[in-house]
């Protein structure tokens, strides 16, 4: 099992994934030209570009953080995938599959997608609280990183979306742990501990 944030586009060519787009076809502009298979592949490529241009290994400076992977798991009408596709077609207007799109245009597209998700309350920036055990020096370092990710630092844990605590995992423990999120046929969708959800993989 290999840990990676890369996207396997074959996943978005499978019948089980393509079927999820059926409710969305007639909810999009020019729906008579939209097909489930094309929408599925388009979302796969958008996820790929999300990682390439805004992920951990993307070129710096990054204009904003990548979109959380959990947004791409909700296929409901008026849900994140629907809003992402709607914003894409408003910005691009056609199936231009992004391979040869200049970086500036990619950034502009994702900015519009991000704004659409915020308007529909589908994207929320983190509010982070530091546990008392976190040292002042580490707080200062992390606060700068959080600012780069559009996160706010709050004083009360009750108003936080995330709480940062010291890492108590043994440095000598080199084992990598996973958690099974779902199963399908003979495959398991797993989450790697201590890694973001973009590393979740089949």
mmCIF file of C-alpha atoms in Angstrom:
data_model
loop_
_atom_site.group_PDB
_atom_site.id
_atom_site.type_symbol
_atom_site.label_atom_id
_atom_site.label_comp_id
_atom_site.label_asym_id
_atom_site.label_seq_id
_atom_site.Cartn_x
_atom_site.Cartn_y
_atom_site.Cartn_z
ATOM 1 C CA UNK A 1 0.000 0.000 0.000
ATOM 2 C CA UNK A 2 1.530 3.298 -1.109
ATOM 3 C CA UNK A 3 0.834 6.632 0.607
ATOM 4 C CA UNK A 4 0.274 9.377 -1.953
ATOM 5 C CA UNK A 5 -1.883 12.432 -2.652
ATOM 6 C CA UNK A 6 -1.847 11.721 -6.382
ATOM 7 C CA UNK A 7 -5.117 11.090 -8.215
ATOM 8 C CA UNK A 8 -5.853 7.879 -10.088
ATOM 9 C CA UNK A 9 -8.197 9.040 -12.853
ATOM 10 C CA UNK A 10 -9.291 5.450 -13.458
ATOM 11 C CA UNK A 11 -11.376 5.827 -10.310
ATOM 12 C CA UNK A 12 -13.434 8.510 -12.082
ATOM 13 C CA UNK A 13 -14.022 6.245 -15.071
ATOM 14 C CA UNK A 14 -15.654 3.522 -13.007
ATOM 15 C CA UNK A 15 -19.404 2.982 -13.315
ATOM 16 C CA UNK A 16 -19.941 3.253 -9.554
ATOM 17 C CA UNK A 17 -18.506 6.790 -9.506
ATOM 18 C CA UNK A 18 -20.056 7.913 -12.803
ATOM 19 C CA UNK A 19 -23.547 6.998 -11.549
ATOM 20 C CA UNK A 20 -23.210 9.510 -8.717
ATOM 21 C CA UNK A 21 -23.337 12.366 -11.236
ATOM 22 C CA UNK A 22 -26.750 11.437 -12.656
ATOM 23 C CA UNK A 23 -28.715 13.768 -10.277
ATOM 24 C CA UNK A 24 -26.416 16.664 -11.174
ATOM 25 C CA UNK A 25 -26.631 16.555 -14.968
ATOM 26 C CA UNK A 26 -29.897 18.505 -15.232
ATOM 27 C CA UNK A 27 -28.852 20.967 -12.545
ATOM 28 C CA UNK A 28 -25.956 22.389 -14.567
ATOM 29 C CA UNK A 29 -25.893 25.058 -17.311
ATOM 30 C CA UNK A 30 -26.461 23.651 -20.827
ATOM 31 C CA UNK A 31 -27.385 20.334 -19.261
ATOM 32 C CA UNK A 32 -28.249 18.798 -22.636
ATOM 33 C CA UNK A 33 -24.526 18.752 -23.480
ATOM 34 C CA UNK A 34 -23.406 17.317 -20.143
ATOM 35 C CA UNK A 35 -22.770 13.605 -19.665
ATOM 36 C CA UNK A 36 -22.124 11.809 -16.407
ATOM 37 C CA UNK A 37 -18.867 10.236 -17.599
ATOM 38 C CA UNK A 38 -17.462 13.606 -18.671
ATOM 39 C CA UNK A 39 -18.496 15.255 -15.404
ATOM 40 C CA UNK A 40 -16.867 12.459 -13.418
ATOM 41 C CA UNK A 41 -13.589 12.733 -15.309
ATOM 42 C CA UNK A 42 -13.685 16.526 -15.006
ATOM 43 C CA UNK A 43 -13.978 16.305 -11.211
ATOM 44 C CA UNK A 44 -11.046 13.875 -11.152
ATOM 45 C CA UNK A 45 -8.922 16.346 -13.117
ATOM 46 C CA UNK A 46 -10.007 19.254 -10.893
ATOM 47 C CA UNK A 47 -8.845 17.230 -7.868
ATOM 48 C CA UNK A 48 -5.567 16.541 -9.682
ATOM 49 C CA UNK A 49 -5.020 20.256 -10.413
ATOM 50 C CA UNK A 50 -6.007 21.119 -6.845
ATOM 51 C CA UNK A 51 -3.082 19.010 -5.634
ATOM 52 C CA UNK A 52 -0.628 20.066 -8.359
ATOM 53 C CA UNK A 53 -1.127 23.821 -7.935
ATOM 54 C CA UNK A 54 -2.074 24.197 -4.266
ATOM 55 C CA UNK A 55 -0.916 21.022 -2.519
ATOM 56 C CA UNK A 56 2.153 20.254 -0.433
ATOM 57 C CA UNK A 57 4.501 19.833 -3.414
ATOM 58 C CA UNK A 58 3.057 22.667 -5.522
ATOM 59 C CA UNK A 59 5.178 25.653 -6.607
ATOM 60 C CA UNK A 60 5.542 28.512 -4.142
ATOM 61 C CA UNK A 61 4.228 31.030 -3.444
ATOM 62 C CA UNK A 62 0.788 29.435 -3.225
ATOM 63 C CA UNK A 63 -2.012 31.992 -3.483
ATOM 64 C CA UNK A 64 -4.269 29.986 -1.155
ATOM 65 C CA UNK A 65 -4.552 26.473 0.326
ATOM 66 C CA UNK A 66 -5.962 23.599 -1.682
ATOM 67 C CA UNK A 67 -9.629 22.735 -1.359
ATOM 68 C CA UNK A 68 -10.313 20.085 1.318
ATOM 69 C CA UNK A 69 -10.741 16.638 -0.166
ATOM 70 C CA UNK A 70 -13.959 16.016 1.773
ATOM 71 C CA UNK A 71 -15.715 18.503 -0.544
ATOM 72 C CA UNK A 72 -15.245 16.088 -3.441
ATOM 73 C CA UNK A 73 -17.086 13.279 -1.646
ATOM 74 C CA UNK A 74 -20.497 14.994 -1.540
ATOM 75 C CA UNK A 75 -22.461 14.537 -4.789
ATOM 76 C CA UNK A 76 -25.806 15.875 -3.568
ATOM 77 C CA UNK A 77 -27.737 18.564 -5.442
ATOM 78 C CA UNK A 78 -26.508 21.961 -4.170
ATOM 79 C CA UNK A 79 -23.660 20.126 -2.456
ATOM 80 C CA UNK A 80 -19.936 20.809 -2.943
ATOM 81 C CA UNK A 81 -19.396 18.804 -6.178
ATOM 82 C CA UNK A 82 -22.479 20.449 -7.722
ATOM 83 C CA UNK A 83 -21.254 23.944 -6.757
ATOM 84 C CA UNK A 84 -17.714 23.202 -7.974
ATOM 85 C CA UNK A 85 -19.008 22.049 -11.376
ATOM 86 C CA UNK A 86 -21.398 25.014 -11.650
ATOM 87 C CA UNK A 87 -18.564 27.456 -10.866
ATOM 88 C CA UNK A 88 -16.325 25.677 -13.369
ATOM 89 C CA UNK A 89 -18.834 25.989 -16.236
ATOM 90 C CA UNK A 90 -19.560 29.613 -15.356
ATOM 91 C CA UNK A 91 -15.839 30.371 -15.540
ATOM 92 C CA UNK A 92 -14.815 28.143 -18.463
ATOM 93 C CA UNK A 93 -18.055 27.356 -20.300
ATOM 94 C CA UNK A 94 -16.897 24.104 -21.848
ATOM 95 C CA UNK A 95 -15.065 20.848 -21.246
ATOM 96 C CA UNK A 96 -11.594 22.319 -21.345
ATOM 97 C CA UNK A 97 -9.805 19.684 -19.346
ATOM 98 C CA UNK A 98 -7.167 21.992 -17.850
ATOM 99 C CA UNK A 99 -4.075 20.119 -19.074
ATOM 100 C CA UNK A 100 -2.763 23.035 -21.130
ATOM 101 C CA UNK A 101 -4.308 25.844 -19.100
ATOM 102 C CA UNK A 102 -1.772 28.446 -17.868
ATOM 103 C CA UNK A 103 -1.192 28.564 -14.105
ATOM 104 C CA UNK A 104 -2.678 32.069 -13.883
ATOM 105 C CA UNK A 105 -5.940 30.810 -15.364
ATOM 106 C CA UNK A 106 -5.940 27.774 -13.051
ATOM 107 C CA UNK A 107 -5.522 30.076 -10.043
ATOM 108 C CA UNK A 108 -8.346 32.316 -11.264
ATOM 109 C CA UNK A 109 -10.640 29.313 -11.774
ATOM 110 C CA UNK A 110 -9.974 27.913 -8.308
ATOM 111 C CA UNK A 111 -10.461 31.338 -6.752
ATOM 112 C CA UNK A 112 -13.938 31.454 -8.321
ATOM 113 C CA UNK A 113 -14.659 27.918 -7.124
ATOM 114 C CA UNK A 114 -13.515 28.836 -3.616
ATOM 115 C CA UNK A 115 -15.703 31.965 -3.561
ATOM 116 C CA UNK A 116 -18.729 29.955 -4.741
ATOM 117 C CA UNK A 117 -18.219 27.391 -1.975
ATOM 118 C CA UNK A 118 -17.896 30.162 0.634
ATOM 119 C CA UNK A 119 -21.082 31.880 -0.603
ATOM 120 C CA UNK A 120 -22.969 28.615 -0.231
ATOM 121 C CA UNK A 121 -21.540 27.936 3.243
ATOM 122 C CA UNK A 122 -19.848 24.774 1.993
ATOM 123 C CA UNK A 123 -16.306 25.907 2.807
ATOM 124 C CA UNK A 124 -15.224 27.132 6.207
ATOM 125 C CA UNK A 125 -11.801 28.406 7.181
ATOM 126 C CA UNK A 126 -10.399 26.782 10.332
ATOM 127 C CA UNK A 127 -10.525 28.438 13.740
ATOM 128 C CA UNK A 128 -7.583 27.062 15.714
ATOM 129 C CA UNK A 129 -6.940 27.033 19.447
ATOM 130 C CA UNK A 130 -3.597 26.122 21.049
ATOM 131 C CA UNK A 131 -3.587 23.845 24.082
ATOM 132 C CA UNK A 132 -1.765 25.342 27.107
ATOM 133 C CA UNK A 133 1.034 22.777 26.708
ATOM 134 C CA UNK A 134 2.109 24.243 23.338
ATOM 135 C CA UNK A 135 5.214 26.390 23.821
ATOM 136 C CA UNK A 136 5.176 30.108 22.891
ATOM 137 C CA UNK A 137 7.893 29.583 20.259
ATOM 138 C CA UNK A 138 5.934 26.818 18.571
ATOM 139 C CA UNK A 139 2.740 28.883 18.777
ATOM 140 C CA UNK A 140 4.460 31.720 16.955
ATOM 141 C CA UNK A 141 5.705 29.407 14.188
ATOM 142 C CA UNK A 142 2.347 27.717 13.770
ATOM 143 C CA UNK A 143 0.421 30.999 13.849
ATOM 144 C CA UNK A 144 2.318 32.146 10.761
ATOM 145 C CA UNK A 145 1.534 28.898 8.939
ATOM 146 C CA UNK A 146 -2.120 29.192 9.942
ATOM 147 C CA UNK A 147 -2.282 32.718 8.574
ATOM 148 C CA UNK A 148 -1.009 31.443 5.216
ATOM 149 C CA UNK A 149 -3.897 28.945 5.233
ATOM 150 C CA UNK A 150 -6.570 31.572 5.970
ATOM 151 C CA UNK A 151 -7.067 30.139 9.450
ATOM 152 C CA UNK A 152 -7.880 32.207 12.522
ATOM 153 C CA UNK A 153 -6.338 31.694 15.970
ATOM 154 C CA UNK A 154 -8.929 31.720 18.777
ATOM 155 C CA UNK A 155 -8.456 31.633 22.543
ATOM 156 C CA UNK A 156 -11.361 29.403 23.524
ATOM 157 C CA UNK A 157 -11.553 25.748 22.567
ATOM 158 C CA UNK A 158 -15.346 26.009 22.501
ATOM 159 C CA UNK A 159 -15.151 28.304 19.450
ATOM 160 C CA UNK A 160 -12.423 26.319 17.653
ATOM 161 C CA UNK A 161 -12.753 23.931 14.754
ATOM 162 C CA UNK A 162 -9.315 22.498 15.572
ATOM 163 C CA UNK A 163 -7.238 22.292 18.773
ATOM 164 C CA UNK A 164 -3.457 21.882 18.541
ATOM 165 C CA UNK A 165 -1.863 19.729 21.247
ATOM 166 C CA UNK A 166 1.735 18.514 21.641
ATOM 167 C CA UNK A 167 2.633 15.410 19.672
ATOM 168 C CA UNK A 168 2.842 12.524 22.135
ATOM 169 C CA UNK A 169 3.642 9.848 19.542
ATOM 170 C CA UNK A 170 6.975 8.184 20.128
ATOM 171 C CA UNK A 171 9.652 9.317 17.688
ATOM 172 C CA UNK A 172 10.971 5.767 17.696
ATOM 173 C CA UNK A 173 7.681 4.350 16.472
ATOM 174 C CA UNK A 174 8.137 4.252 12.706
ATOM 175 C CA UNK A 175 4.998 2.239 12.012
ATOM 176 C CA UNK A 176 2.445 3.816 9.708
ATOM 177 C CA UNK A 177 -1.149 3.342 10.766
ATOM 178 C CA UNK A 178 -4.261 3.467 8.633
ATOM 179 C CA UNK A 179 -8.000 3.540 9.302
ATOM 180 C CA UNK A 180 -10.507 1.928 6.943
ATOM 181 C CA UNK A 181 -13.198 4.437 5.934
ATOM 182 C CA UNK A 182 -15.254 2.268 3.604
ATOM 183 C CA UNK A 183 -15.070 -0.943 1.586
ATOM 184 C CA UNK A 184 -16.241 -1.805 -1.918
ATOM 185 C CA UNK A 185 -15.933 -5.277 -3.413
ATOM 186 C CA UNK A 186 -12.370 -6.334 -2.592
ATOM 187 C CA UNK A 187 -11.068 -2.808 -2.016
ATOM 188 C CA UNK A 188 -10.770 -0.629 1.092
ATOM 189 C CA UNK A 189 -10.706 3.186 1.210
ATOM 190 C CA UNK A 190 -8.173 4.067 3.925
ATOM 191 C CA UNK A 191 -7.010 7.130 5.845
ATOM 192 C CA UNK A 192 -3.351 7.464 6.864
ATOM 193 C CA UNK A 193 -2.868 8.677 10.434
ATOM 194 C CA UNK A 194 -1.082 12.043 10.735
ATOM 195 C CA UNK A 195 -1.747 12.907 7.078
ATOM 196 C CA UNK A 196 -4.486 15.089 5.540
ATOM 197 C CA UNK A 197 -7.518 13.504 3.911
ATOM 198 C CA UNK A 198 -6.073 14.205 0.439
ATOM 199 C CA UNK A 199 -3.865 11.144 1.111
ATOM 200 C CA UNK A 200 -6.921 8.896 1.592
ATOM 201 C CA UNK A 201 -6.708 6.167 -0.996
ATOM 202 C CA UNK A 202 -8.263 2.944 -2.281
#
